[in-house]
Short mmCIF file of C-alpha atoms and ligand atoms in Angstrom, two decimals:
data_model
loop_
_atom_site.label_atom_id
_atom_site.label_comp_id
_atom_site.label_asym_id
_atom_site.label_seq_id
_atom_site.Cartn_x
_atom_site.Cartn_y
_atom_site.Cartn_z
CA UNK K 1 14.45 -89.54 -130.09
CA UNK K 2 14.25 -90.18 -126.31
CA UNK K 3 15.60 -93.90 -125.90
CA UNK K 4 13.03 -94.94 -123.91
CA UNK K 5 9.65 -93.16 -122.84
CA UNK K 6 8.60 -93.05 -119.81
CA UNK K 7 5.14 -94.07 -119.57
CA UNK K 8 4.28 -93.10 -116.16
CA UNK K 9 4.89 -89.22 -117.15
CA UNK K 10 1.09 -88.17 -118.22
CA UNK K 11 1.62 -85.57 -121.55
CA UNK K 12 -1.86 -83.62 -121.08
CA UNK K 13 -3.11 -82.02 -124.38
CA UNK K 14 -5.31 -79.36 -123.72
CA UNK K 15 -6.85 -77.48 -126.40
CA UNK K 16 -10.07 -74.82 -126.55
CA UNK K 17 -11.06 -71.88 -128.59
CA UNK K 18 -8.78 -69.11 -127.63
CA UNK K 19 -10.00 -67.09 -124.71
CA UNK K 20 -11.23 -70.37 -122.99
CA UNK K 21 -9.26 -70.32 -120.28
CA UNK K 22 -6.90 -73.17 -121.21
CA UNK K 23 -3.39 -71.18 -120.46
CA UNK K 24 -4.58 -69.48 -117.27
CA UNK K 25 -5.86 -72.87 -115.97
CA UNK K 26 -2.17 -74.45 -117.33
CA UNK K 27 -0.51 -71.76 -115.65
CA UNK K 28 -2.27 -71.97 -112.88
CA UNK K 29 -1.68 -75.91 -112.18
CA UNK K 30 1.94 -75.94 -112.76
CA UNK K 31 2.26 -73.38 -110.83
CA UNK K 32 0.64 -75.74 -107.51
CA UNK K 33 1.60 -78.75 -109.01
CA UNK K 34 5.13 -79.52 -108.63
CA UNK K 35 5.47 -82.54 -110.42
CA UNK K 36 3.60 -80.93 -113.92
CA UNK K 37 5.77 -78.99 -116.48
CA UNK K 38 4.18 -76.00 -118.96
CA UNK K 39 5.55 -77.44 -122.91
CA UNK K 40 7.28 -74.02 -123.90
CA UNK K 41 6.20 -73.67 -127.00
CA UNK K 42 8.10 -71.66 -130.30
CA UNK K 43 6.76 -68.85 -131.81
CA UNK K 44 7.07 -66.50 -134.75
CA UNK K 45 4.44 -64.20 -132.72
CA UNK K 46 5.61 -61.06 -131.52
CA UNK K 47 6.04 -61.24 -127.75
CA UNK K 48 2.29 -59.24 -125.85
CA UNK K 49 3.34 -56.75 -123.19
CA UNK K 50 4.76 -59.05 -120.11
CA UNK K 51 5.36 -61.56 -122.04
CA UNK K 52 9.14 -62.90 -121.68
CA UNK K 53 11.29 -64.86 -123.68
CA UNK K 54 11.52 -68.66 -122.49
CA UNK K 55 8.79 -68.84 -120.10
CA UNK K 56 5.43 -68.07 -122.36
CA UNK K 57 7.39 -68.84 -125.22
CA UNK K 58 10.69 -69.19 -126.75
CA UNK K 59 9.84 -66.45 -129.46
CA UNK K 60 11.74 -66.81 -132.71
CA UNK K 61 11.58 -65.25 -136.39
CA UNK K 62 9.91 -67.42 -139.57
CA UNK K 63 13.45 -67.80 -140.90
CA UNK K 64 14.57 -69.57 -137.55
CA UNK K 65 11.61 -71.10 -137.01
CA UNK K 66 11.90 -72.59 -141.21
CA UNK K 67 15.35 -74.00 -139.82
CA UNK K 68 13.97 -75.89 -137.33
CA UNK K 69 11.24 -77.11 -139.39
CA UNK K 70 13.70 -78.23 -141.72
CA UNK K 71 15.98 -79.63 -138.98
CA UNK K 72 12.80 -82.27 -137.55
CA UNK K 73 13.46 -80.11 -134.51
CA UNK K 74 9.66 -80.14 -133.54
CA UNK K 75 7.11 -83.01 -132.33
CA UNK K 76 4.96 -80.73 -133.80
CA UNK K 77 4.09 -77.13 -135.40
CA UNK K 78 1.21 -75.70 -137.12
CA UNK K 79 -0.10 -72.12 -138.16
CA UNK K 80 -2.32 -70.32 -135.94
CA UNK K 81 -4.10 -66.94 -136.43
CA UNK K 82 -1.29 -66.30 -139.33
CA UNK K 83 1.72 -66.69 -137.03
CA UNK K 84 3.45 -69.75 -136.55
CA UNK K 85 3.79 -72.17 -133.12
CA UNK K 86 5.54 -75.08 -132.75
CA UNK K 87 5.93 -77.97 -129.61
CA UNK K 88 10.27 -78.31 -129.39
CA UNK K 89 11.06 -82.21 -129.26
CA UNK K 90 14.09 -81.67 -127.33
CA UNK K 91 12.58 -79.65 -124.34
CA UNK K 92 9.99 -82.62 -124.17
CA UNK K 93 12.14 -85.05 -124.60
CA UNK K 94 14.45 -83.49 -121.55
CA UNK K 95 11.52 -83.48 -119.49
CA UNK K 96 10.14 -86.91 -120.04
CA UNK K 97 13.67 -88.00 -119.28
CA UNK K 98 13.42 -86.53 -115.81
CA UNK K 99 10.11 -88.18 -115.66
CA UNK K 100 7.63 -84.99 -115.42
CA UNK K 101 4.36 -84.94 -116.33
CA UNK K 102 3.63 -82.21 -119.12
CA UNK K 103 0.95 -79.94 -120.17
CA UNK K 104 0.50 -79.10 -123.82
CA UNK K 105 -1.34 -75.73 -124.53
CA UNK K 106 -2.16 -75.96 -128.42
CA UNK K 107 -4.52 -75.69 -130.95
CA UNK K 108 -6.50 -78.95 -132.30
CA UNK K 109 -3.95 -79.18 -135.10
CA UNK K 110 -1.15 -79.71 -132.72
CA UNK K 111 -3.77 -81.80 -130.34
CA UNK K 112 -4.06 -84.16 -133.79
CA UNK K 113 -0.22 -84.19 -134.48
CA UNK K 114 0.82 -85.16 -130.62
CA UNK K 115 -1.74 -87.41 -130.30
CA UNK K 116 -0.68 -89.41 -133.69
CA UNK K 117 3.45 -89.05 -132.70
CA UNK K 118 5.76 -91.05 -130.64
CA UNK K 119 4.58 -89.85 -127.25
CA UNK K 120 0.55 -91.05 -128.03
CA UNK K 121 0.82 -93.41 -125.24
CA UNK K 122 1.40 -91.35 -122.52
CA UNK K 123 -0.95 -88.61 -124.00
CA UNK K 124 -4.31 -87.83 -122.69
CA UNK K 125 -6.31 -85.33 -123.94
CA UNK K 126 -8.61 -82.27 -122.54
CA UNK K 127 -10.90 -80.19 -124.58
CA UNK K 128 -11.81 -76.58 -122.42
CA UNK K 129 -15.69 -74.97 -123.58
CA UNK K 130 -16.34 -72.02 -122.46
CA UNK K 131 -20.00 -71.68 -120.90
CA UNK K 132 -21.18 -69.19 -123.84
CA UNK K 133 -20.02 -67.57 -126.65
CA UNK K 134 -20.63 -63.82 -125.43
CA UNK K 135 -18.07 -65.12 -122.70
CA UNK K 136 -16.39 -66.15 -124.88
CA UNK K 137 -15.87 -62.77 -126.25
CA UNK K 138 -16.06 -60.80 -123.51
CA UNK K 139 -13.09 -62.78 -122.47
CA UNK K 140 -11.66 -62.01 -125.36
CA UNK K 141 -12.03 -58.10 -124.78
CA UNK K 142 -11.50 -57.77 -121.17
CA UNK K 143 -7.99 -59.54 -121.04
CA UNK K 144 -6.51 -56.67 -123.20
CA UNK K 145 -3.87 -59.06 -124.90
CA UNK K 146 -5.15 -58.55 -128.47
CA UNK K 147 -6.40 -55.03 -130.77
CA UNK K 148 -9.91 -55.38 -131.71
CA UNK K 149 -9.05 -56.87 -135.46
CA UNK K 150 -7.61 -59.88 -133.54
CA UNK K 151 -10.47 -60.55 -131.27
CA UNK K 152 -12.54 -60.81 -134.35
CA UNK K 153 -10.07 -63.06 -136.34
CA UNK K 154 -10.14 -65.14 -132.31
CA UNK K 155 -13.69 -65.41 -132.71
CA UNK K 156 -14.16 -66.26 -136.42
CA UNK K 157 -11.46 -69.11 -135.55
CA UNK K 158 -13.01 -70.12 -132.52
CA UNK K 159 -16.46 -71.93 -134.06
CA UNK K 160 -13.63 -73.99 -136.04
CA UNK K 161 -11.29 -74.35 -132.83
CA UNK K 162 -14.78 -76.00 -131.23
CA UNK K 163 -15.73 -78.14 -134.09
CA UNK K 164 -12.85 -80.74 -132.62
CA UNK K 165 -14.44 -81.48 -129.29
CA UNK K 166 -15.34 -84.86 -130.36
CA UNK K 167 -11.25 -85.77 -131.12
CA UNK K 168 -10.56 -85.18 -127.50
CA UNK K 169 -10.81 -87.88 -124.45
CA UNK K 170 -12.40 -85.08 -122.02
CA UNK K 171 -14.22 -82.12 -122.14
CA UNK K 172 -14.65 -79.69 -119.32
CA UNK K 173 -17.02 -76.81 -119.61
CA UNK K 174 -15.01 -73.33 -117.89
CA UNK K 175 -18.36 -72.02 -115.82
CA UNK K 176 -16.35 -72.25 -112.89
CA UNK K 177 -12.15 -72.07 -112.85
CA UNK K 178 -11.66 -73.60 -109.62
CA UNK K 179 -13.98 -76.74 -110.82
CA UNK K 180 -12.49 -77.33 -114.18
CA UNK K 181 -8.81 -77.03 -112.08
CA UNK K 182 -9.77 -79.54 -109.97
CA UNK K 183 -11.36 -81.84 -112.95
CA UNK K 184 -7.83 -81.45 -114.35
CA UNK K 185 -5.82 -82.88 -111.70
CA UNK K 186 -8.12 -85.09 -110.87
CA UNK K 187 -8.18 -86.65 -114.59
CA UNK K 188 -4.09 -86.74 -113.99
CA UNK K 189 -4.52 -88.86 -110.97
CA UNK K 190 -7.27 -91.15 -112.24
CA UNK K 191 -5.05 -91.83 -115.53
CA UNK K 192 -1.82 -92.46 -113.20
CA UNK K 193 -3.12 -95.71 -111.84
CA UNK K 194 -4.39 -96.88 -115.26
CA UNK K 195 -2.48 -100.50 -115.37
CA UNK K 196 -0.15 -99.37 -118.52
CA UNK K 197 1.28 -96.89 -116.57
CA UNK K 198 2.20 -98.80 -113.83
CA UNK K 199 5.28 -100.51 -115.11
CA UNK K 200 6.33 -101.69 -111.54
CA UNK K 201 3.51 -103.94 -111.81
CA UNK K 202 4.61 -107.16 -113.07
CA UNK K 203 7.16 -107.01 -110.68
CA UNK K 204 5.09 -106.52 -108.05
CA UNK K 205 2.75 -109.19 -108.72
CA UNK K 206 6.03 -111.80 -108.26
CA UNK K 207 6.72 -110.50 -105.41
CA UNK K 208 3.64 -111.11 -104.32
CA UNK K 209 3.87 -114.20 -105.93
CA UNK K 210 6.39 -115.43 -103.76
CA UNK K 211 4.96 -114.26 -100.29
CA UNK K 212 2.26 -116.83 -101.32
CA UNK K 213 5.15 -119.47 -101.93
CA UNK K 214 6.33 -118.78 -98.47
CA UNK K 215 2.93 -119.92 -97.03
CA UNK K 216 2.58 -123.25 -98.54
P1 5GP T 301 -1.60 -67.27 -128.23
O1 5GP T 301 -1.06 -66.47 -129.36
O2 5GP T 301 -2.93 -66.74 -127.75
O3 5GP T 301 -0.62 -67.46 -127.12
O4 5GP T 301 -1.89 -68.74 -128.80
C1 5GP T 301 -2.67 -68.92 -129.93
C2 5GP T 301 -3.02 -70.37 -130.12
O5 5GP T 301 -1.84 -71.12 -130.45
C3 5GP T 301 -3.61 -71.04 -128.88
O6 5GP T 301 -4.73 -71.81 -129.29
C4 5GP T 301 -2.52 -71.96 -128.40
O7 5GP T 301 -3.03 -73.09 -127.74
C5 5GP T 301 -1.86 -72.33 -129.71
N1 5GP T 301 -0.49 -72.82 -129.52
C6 5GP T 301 0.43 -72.39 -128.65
N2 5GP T 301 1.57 -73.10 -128.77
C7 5GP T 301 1.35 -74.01 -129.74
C8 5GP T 301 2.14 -75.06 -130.32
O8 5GP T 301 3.29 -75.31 -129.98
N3 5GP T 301 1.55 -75.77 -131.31
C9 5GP T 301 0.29 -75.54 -131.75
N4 5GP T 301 -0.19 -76.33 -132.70
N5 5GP T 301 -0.50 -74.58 -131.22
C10 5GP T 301 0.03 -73.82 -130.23
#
């Protein structure tokens, strides 16, 4: 358990019905944004074609993954079209300590879990709709990551997936990827000046406090 949180780091949870858009838009902001970190999730799913060990996820077998259920070694883990994926605590914890801000790509059962841990003050949350549901599933197709069984299972799960909306502190609609980027970041900034997360604040004020002292 990290000794002390830092509650200026942001921990964004962002959540949508696969095929959404949620990981390209993650990827794509940590990739610009320097000061945001991707939450490398575990997985018992086998690795898609490109996909490497440690950056999309660590990937790991059930037994391993058991172990590290067993060991508390996750903030949170969950099974997701029949594999299993889990959110490591001491990744997070390492990158709270050097005071990142953190992106969360999970389903709404690991949205619910992070949002009721430890970390739920410094967690905001983001819920990603996509514009249709033949986009939806045309998404789905056209990115060639899944056989056709899969998309089906993707869609079947996906009226579920969207049936959480309302748990979520945002919701951004994908019609436009650029937009719902921007939306994003601009979500992180608004919630970076909230007055809880300024914890320079009271010490600012005295300061302040004292210039007035000087003028009377
Ligand atoms: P995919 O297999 O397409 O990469 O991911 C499938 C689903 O698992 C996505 O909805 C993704 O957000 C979710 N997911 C990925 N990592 C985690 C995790 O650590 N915990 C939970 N609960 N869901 C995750």
């Amino acid at each position: 358990m990290v000794n002390k949180l830092n509650f200026n780091s942001i921990l964004v949870v962002i959540s949508s019905p696969s095929g959404a858009g949620k990981t390209s838009l993650a990827n794509s902001i940590v990739k610009e944004y320097q000061s945001i970190s991707f939450s490398t999730s575990v997985t018992t799913r086998p690795p898609r074609e490109g996909e490497k060990n440690g950056r999309e996820y660590y990937f790991t077998t059930k037994d391993k993954f058991d172990l590290m259920i067993k060991r508390r070694e996750f903030i949170e883990y969950a099974q997701v079209f029949g594999n299993y994926y889990g959110t490591p605590k001491d990744k997070t914890e390492e990158l709270l300590h050097n005071g990142r801000d953190i992106i969360f790509d999970v389903d709404w059962q690991g949205g619910t879990k992070i949002r009721n841990s430890y970390l739920a003050p410094s967690v905001i949350s983001i819920f990603i709709l996509p514009p249709s549901i033949k986009t939806l599933q045309e998404r789905l197709l056209t990115r060639n990551k899944d056989d056709k069984k899969t998309v089906k299972l993707r869609m079947k799960e996906a009226r579920s997936e969207i049936s959480h909306w309302s748990e979520y502190d945002y919701i951004l609609v994908n019609n436009n990827f650029e937009n719902v980027k921007k939306n994003i970041i601009k979500i992180i900034e608004i919630e970076k000046i909230k007055r809880n997360r300024q914890n320079y604040l009271p010490d600012f004020i005295s300061k302040l406090n004292n210039e007035f002292d000087d003028f009377i």
